[in-house]
Structure formats: C-alpha cells, structure tokens
Short mmCIF file of C-alpha atoms in Angstrom, two decimals:
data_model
loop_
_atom_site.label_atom_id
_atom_site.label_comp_id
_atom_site.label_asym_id
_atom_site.label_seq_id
_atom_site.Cartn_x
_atom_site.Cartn_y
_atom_site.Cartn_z
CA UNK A 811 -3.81 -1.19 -22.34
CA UNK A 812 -6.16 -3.73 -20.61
CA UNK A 813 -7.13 -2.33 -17.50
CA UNK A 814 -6.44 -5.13 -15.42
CA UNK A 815 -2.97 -5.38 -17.09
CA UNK A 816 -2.53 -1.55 -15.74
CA UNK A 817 -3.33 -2.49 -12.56
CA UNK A 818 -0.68 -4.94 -12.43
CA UNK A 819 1.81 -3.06 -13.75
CA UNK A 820 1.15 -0.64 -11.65
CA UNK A 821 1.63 -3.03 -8.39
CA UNK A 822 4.74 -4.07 -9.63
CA UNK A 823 6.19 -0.50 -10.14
CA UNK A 824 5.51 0.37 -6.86
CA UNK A 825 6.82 -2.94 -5.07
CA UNK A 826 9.89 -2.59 -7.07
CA UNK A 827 11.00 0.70 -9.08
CA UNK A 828 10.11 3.16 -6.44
CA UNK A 829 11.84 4.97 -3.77
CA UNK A 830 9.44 4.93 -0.58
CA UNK A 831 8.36 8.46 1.21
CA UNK A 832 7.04 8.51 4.52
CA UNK A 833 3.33 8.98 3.70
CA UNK A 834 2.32 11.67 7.00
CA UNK A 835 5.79 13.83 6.12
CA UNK A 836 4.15 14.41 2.20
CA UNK A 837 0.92 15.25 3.66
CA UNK A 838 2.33 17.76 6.72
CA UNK A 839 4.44 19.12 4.21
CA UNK A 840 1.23 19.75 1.38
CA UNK A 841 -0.71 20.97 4.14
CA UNK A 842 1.61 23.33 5.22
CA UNK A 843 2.26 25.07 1.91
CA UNK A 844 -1.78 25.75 1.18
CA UNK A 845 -1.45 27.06 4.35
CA UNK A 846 1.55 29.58 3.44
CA UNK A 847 -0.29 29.86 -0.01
CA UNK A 848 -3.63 30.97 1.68
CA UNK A 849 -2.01 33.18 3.94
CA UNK A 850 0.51 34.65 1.50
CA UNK A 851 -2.99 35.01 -0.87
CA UNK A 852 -5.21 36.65 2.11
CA UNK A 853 -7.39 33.62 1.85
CA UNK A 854 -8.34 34.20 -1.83
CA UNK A 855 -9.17 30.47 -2.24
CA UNK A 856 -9.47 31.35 -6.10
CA UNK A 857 -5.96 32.16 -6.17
CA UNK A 858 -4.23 29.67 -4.12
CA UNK A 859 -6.17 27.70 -6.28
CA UNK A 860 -4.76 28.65 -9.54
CA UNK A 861 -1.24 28.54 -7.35
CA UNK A 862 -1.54 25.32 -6.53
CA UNK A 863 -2.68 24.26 -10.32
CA UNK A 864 1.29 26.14 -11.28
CA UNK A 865 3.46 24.49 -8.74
CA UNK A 866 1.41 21.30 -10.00
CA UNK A 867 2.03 21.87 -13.64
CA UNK A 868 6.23 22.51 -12.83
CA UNK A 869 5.91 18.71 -11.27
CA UNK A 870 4.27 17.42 -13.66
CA UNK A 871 6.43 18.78 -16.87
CA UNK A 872 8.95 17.26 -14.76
CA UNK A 873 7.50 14.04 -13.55
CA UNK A 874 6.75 12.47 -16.42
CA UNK A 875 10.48 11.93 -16.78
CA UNK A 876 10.65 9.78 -13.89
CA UNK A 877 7.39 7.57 -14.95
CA UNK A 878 9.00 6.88 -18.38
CA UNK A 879 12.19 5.95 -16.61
CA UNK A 880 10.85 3.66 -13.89
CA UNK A 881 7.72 2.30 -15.94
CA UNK A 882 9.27 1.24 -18.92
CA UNK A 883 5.89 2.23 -20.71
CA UNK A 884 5.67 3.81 -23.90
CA UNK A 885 3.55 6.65 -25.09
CA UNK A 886 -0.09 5.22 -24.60
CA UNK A 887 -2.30 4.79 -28.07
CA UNK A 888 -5.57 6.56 -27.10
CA UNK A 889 -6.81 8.65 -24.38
CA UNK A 890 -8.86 5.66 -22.87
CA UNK A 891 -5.31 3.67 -22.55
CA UNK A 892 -3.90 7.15 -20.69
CA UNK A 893 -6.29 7.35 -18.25
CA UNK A 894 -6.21 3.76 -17.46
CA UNK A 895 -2.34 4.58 -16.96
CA UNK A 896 -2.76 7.59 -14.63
CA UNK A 897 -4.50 5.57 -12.59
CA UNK A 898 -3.92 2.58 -11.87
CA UNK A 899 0.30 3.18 -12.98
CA UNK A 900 0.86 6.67 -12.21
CA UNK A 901 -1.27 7.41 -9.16
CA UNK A 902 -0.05 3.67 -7.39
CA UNK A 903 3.72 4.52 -8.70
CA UNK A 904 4.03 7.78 -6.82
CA UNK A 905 1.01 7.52 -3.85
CA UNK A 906 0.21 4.00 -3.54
CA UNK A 907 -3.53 4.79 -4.94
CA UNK A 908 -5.56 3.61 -7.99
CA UNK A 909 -8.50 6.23 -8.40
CA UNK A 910 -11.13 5.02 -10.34
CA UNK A 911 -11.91 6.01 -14.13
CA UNK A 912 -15.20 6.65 -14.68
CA UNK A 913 -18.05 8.50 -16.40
CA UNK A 914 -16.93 8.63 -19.97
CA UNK A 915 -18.08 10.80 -22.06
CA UNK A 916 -19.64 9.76 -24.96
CA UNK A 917 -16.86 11.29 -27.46
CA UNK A 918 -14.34 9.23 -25.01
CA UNK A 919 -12.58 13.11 -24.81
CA UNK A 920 -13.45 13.59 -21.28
CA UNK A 921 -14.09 11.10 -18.04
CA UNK A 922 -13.88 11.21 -14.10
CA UNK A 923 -11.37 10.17 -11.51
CA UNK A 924 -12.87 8.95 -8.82
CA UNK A 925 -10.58 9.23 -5.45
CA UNK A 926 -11.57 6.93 -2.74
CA UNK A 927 -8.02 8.14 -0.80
CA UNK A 928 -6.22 10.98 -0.89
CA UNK A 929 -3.39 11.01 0.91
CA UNK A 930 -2.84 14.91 0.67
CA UNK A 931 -6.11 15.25 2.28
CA UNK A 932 -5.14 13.10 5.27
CA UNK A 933 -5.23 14.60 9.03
CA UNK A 934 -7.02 18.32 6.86
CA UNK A 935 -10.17 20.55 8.17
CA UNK A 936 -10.03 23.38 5.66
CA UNK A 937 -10.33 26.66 7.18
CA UNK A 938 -13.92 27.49 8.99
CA UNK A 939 -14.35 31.03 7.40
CA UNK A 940 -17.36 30.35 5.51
CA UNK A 941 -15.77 30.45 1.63
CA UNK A 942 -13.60 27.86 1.70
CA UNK A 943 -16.03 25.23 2.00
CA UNK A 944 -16.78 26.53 -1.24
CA UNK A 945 -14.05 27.96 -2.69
CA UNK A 946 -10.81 25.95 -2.46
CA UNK A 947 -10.13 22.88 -3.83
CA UNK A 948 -7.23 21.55 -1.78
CA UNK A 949 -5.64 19.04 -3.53
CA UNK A 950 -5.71 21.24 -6.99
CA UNK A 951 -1.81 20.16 -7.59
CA UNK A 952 -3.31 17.11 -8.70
CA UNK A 953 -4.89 18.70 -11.24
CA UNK A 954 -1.82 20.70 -12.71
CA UNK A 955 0.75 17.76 -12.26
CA UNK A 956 -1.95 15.93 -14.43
CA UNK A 957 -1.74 18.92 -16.74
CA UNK A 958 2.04 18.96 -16.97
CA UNK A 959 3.06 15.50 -17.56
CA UNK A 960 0.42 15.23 -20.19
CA UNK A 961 1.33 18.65 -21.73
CA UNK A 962 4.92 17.09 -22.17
CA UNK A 963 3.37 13.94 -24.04
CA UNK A 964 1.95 16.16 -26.57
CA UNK A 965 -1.97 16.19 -24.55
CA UNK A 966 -3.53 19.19 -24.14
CA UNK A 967 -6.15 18.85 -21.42
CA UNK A 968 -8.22 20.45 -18.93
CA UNK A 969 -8.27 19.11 -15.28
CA UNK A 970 -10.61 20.44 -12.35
CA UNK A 971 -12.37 19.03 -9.34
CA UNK A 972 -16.46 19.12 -9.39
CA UNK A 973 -16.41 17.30 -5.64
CA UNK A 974 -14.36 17.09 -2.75
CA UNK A 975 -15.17 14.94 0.58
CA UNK A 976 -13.11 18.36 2.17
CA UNK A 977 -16.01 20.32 0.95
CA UNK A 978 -18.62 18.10 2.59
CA UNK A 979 -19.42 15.87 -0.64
CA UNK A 980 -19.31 12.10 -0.63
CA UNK A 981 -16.79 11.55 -3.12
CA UNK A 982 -13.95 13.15 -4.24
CA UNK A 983 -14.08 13.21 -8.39
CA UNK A 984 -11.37 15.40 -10.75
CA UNK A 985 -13.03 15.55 -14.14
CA UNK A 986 -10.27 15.23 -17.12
CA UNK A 987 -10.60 16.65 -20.50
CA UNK A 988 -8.89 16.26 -23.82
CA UNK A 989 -8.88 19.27 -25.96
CA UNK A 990 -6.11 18.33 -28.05
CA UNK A 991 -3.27 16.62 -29.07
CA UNK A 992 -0.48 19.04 -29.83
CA UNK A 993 1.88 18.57 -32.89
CA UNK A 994 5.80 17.76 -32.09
CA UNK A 995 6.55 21.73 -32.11
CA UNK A 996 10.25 22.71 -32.84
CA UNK A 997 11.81 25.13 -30.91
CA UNK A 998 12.05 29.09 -32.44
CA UNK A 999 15.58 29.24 -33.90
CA UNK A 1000 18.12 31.37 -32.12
CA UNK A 1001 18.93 34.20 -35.53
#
C-alpha cells in the first residue's frame, strides 16, 4: 500500500467510519489507571509496565475487529504495507494521529514509530521519585494493543519504547519487530 494512499484512507476513515471520543476524557481516564496501576504495583514501574503491555494486548486481540469492520482493508501483503497501515490508518482511525515510520532495518523485519503527539501523554508529569524518569514507559498500552491486533493477523512481533519526551528525550519512538508470521493454527479438539 502506497503510503500516500494510506494516508488518505486513513483521513477518510476517521471523517466518516468513526465514532468520536472526547479527546481530554481518554487521556484523564489513561492517566488515572497508571496511576491505580503504580499504586496498586508500589511504584514498580517494571511491572505496571508489563501491566500496561496486558490490558494493551486484550484491546488489541479485540480491536482489530473493529479496524477490519470500519476500514474495509484486507490483510496487508508485507510488513512494510502493515506498518504503513498502523500508522497512517490505524493510529488516525482511533486517535486522530499518523506517527511516522521510520528507521528500517535493513532485513525490513524491524522499523521505528516516530510519535510527534500522543494524546495519552497529554496534561502528564510522571511521578518525581527519581526511577520513573527511568523506569516507566507510560504509554506502554500502545505497545501491547500493537501486539494484539497483529497477534490476531497471524504477526508475531515485539513492540517497546527506546524514547519518551515523558522521560526527558526529544522524541517519542516505539521500535516494532517482526519475529514471525504464525501459521493458521487450529484449535485442540475437545476428546
């Protein structure tokens, strides 16, 4: 899929196809579950972190329902066509933001989303206890939902953030991996 195409597509979706959220109730309502998370968690940033990549994950087996249904897309042909999809289709579809693709590797297994919004990270000052500056990665959700839908396309991957503008860094960049593609796998039979 041209990327330009993408883009378009992806504009249309969201002027058309999708139901509208109030941007500032998603983002209260984010911040105030890391918040439960951390506390529930003691501030173990590595754990709310891996908590955050679950509830993700759930979305994302889930979400990829809805994209099918409202995109009209079909399954895309290579990974370079599905991350041109994520972002500039799936990110505008359900946040009204087209991250960038970038930094390929040279196998084309593995590149970089560059976020120059996130809306999750809007009105946020992560907590001033001298780790988490270091140790959460706030927007991690991202990173399972990514997981999920792609899981339930038959896409292994691997998704994690290297920088966070939250952290102090000047971008904000989630590096996605390919590690497989996973056969059509039958259910175990019920004997």
């Amino acid at each position: 899929m041209a990327s330009n195409k993408a883009a378009r597509d992806g504009e249309k979706i969201w002027k058309t196809n999708v139901d509208k959220v109030n941007a500032e109730l998603v983002t209260l309502t984010y911040g105030t579950v890391v918040a439960q998370l951390c506390s529930d968690f003691n501030n173990k940033y590595a754990e709310v972190n891996k908590q955050l990549d679950k509830m993700g994950y759930n979305i994302g087996m889930r979400l990829i329902e809805d994209f099918f249904a409202k995109s009209g897309l079909q399954r895309c042909s290579n990974f370079r066509d599905t991350a041109e999809t994520i972002s500039k289709i799936g990110f505008k579809m359900f946040l009204n933001i087209t991250p960038t693709v970038a930094n390929w590797s040279t196998d084309s297994k593995s590149f970089s989303l560059i976020f120059d919004e996130n809306p999750l990270a809007d009105f946020v000052e992560l907590p001033n206890d001298g780790r988490a500056q270091d140790e959460l990665w706030f927007s991690n959700i991202f990173c399972g939902i990514l997981r999920g839908a792609l899981e339930a396309v038959q896409m292994q991957i691997e998704a994690h953030y290297v920088s966070d503008v939250l952290r102090g860094n000047d971008t904000t960049e989630m590096r996605v991996t390919l590690l497989r593609y996973m056969e059509d796998e039958m259910p175990p039979d019920d004997d």
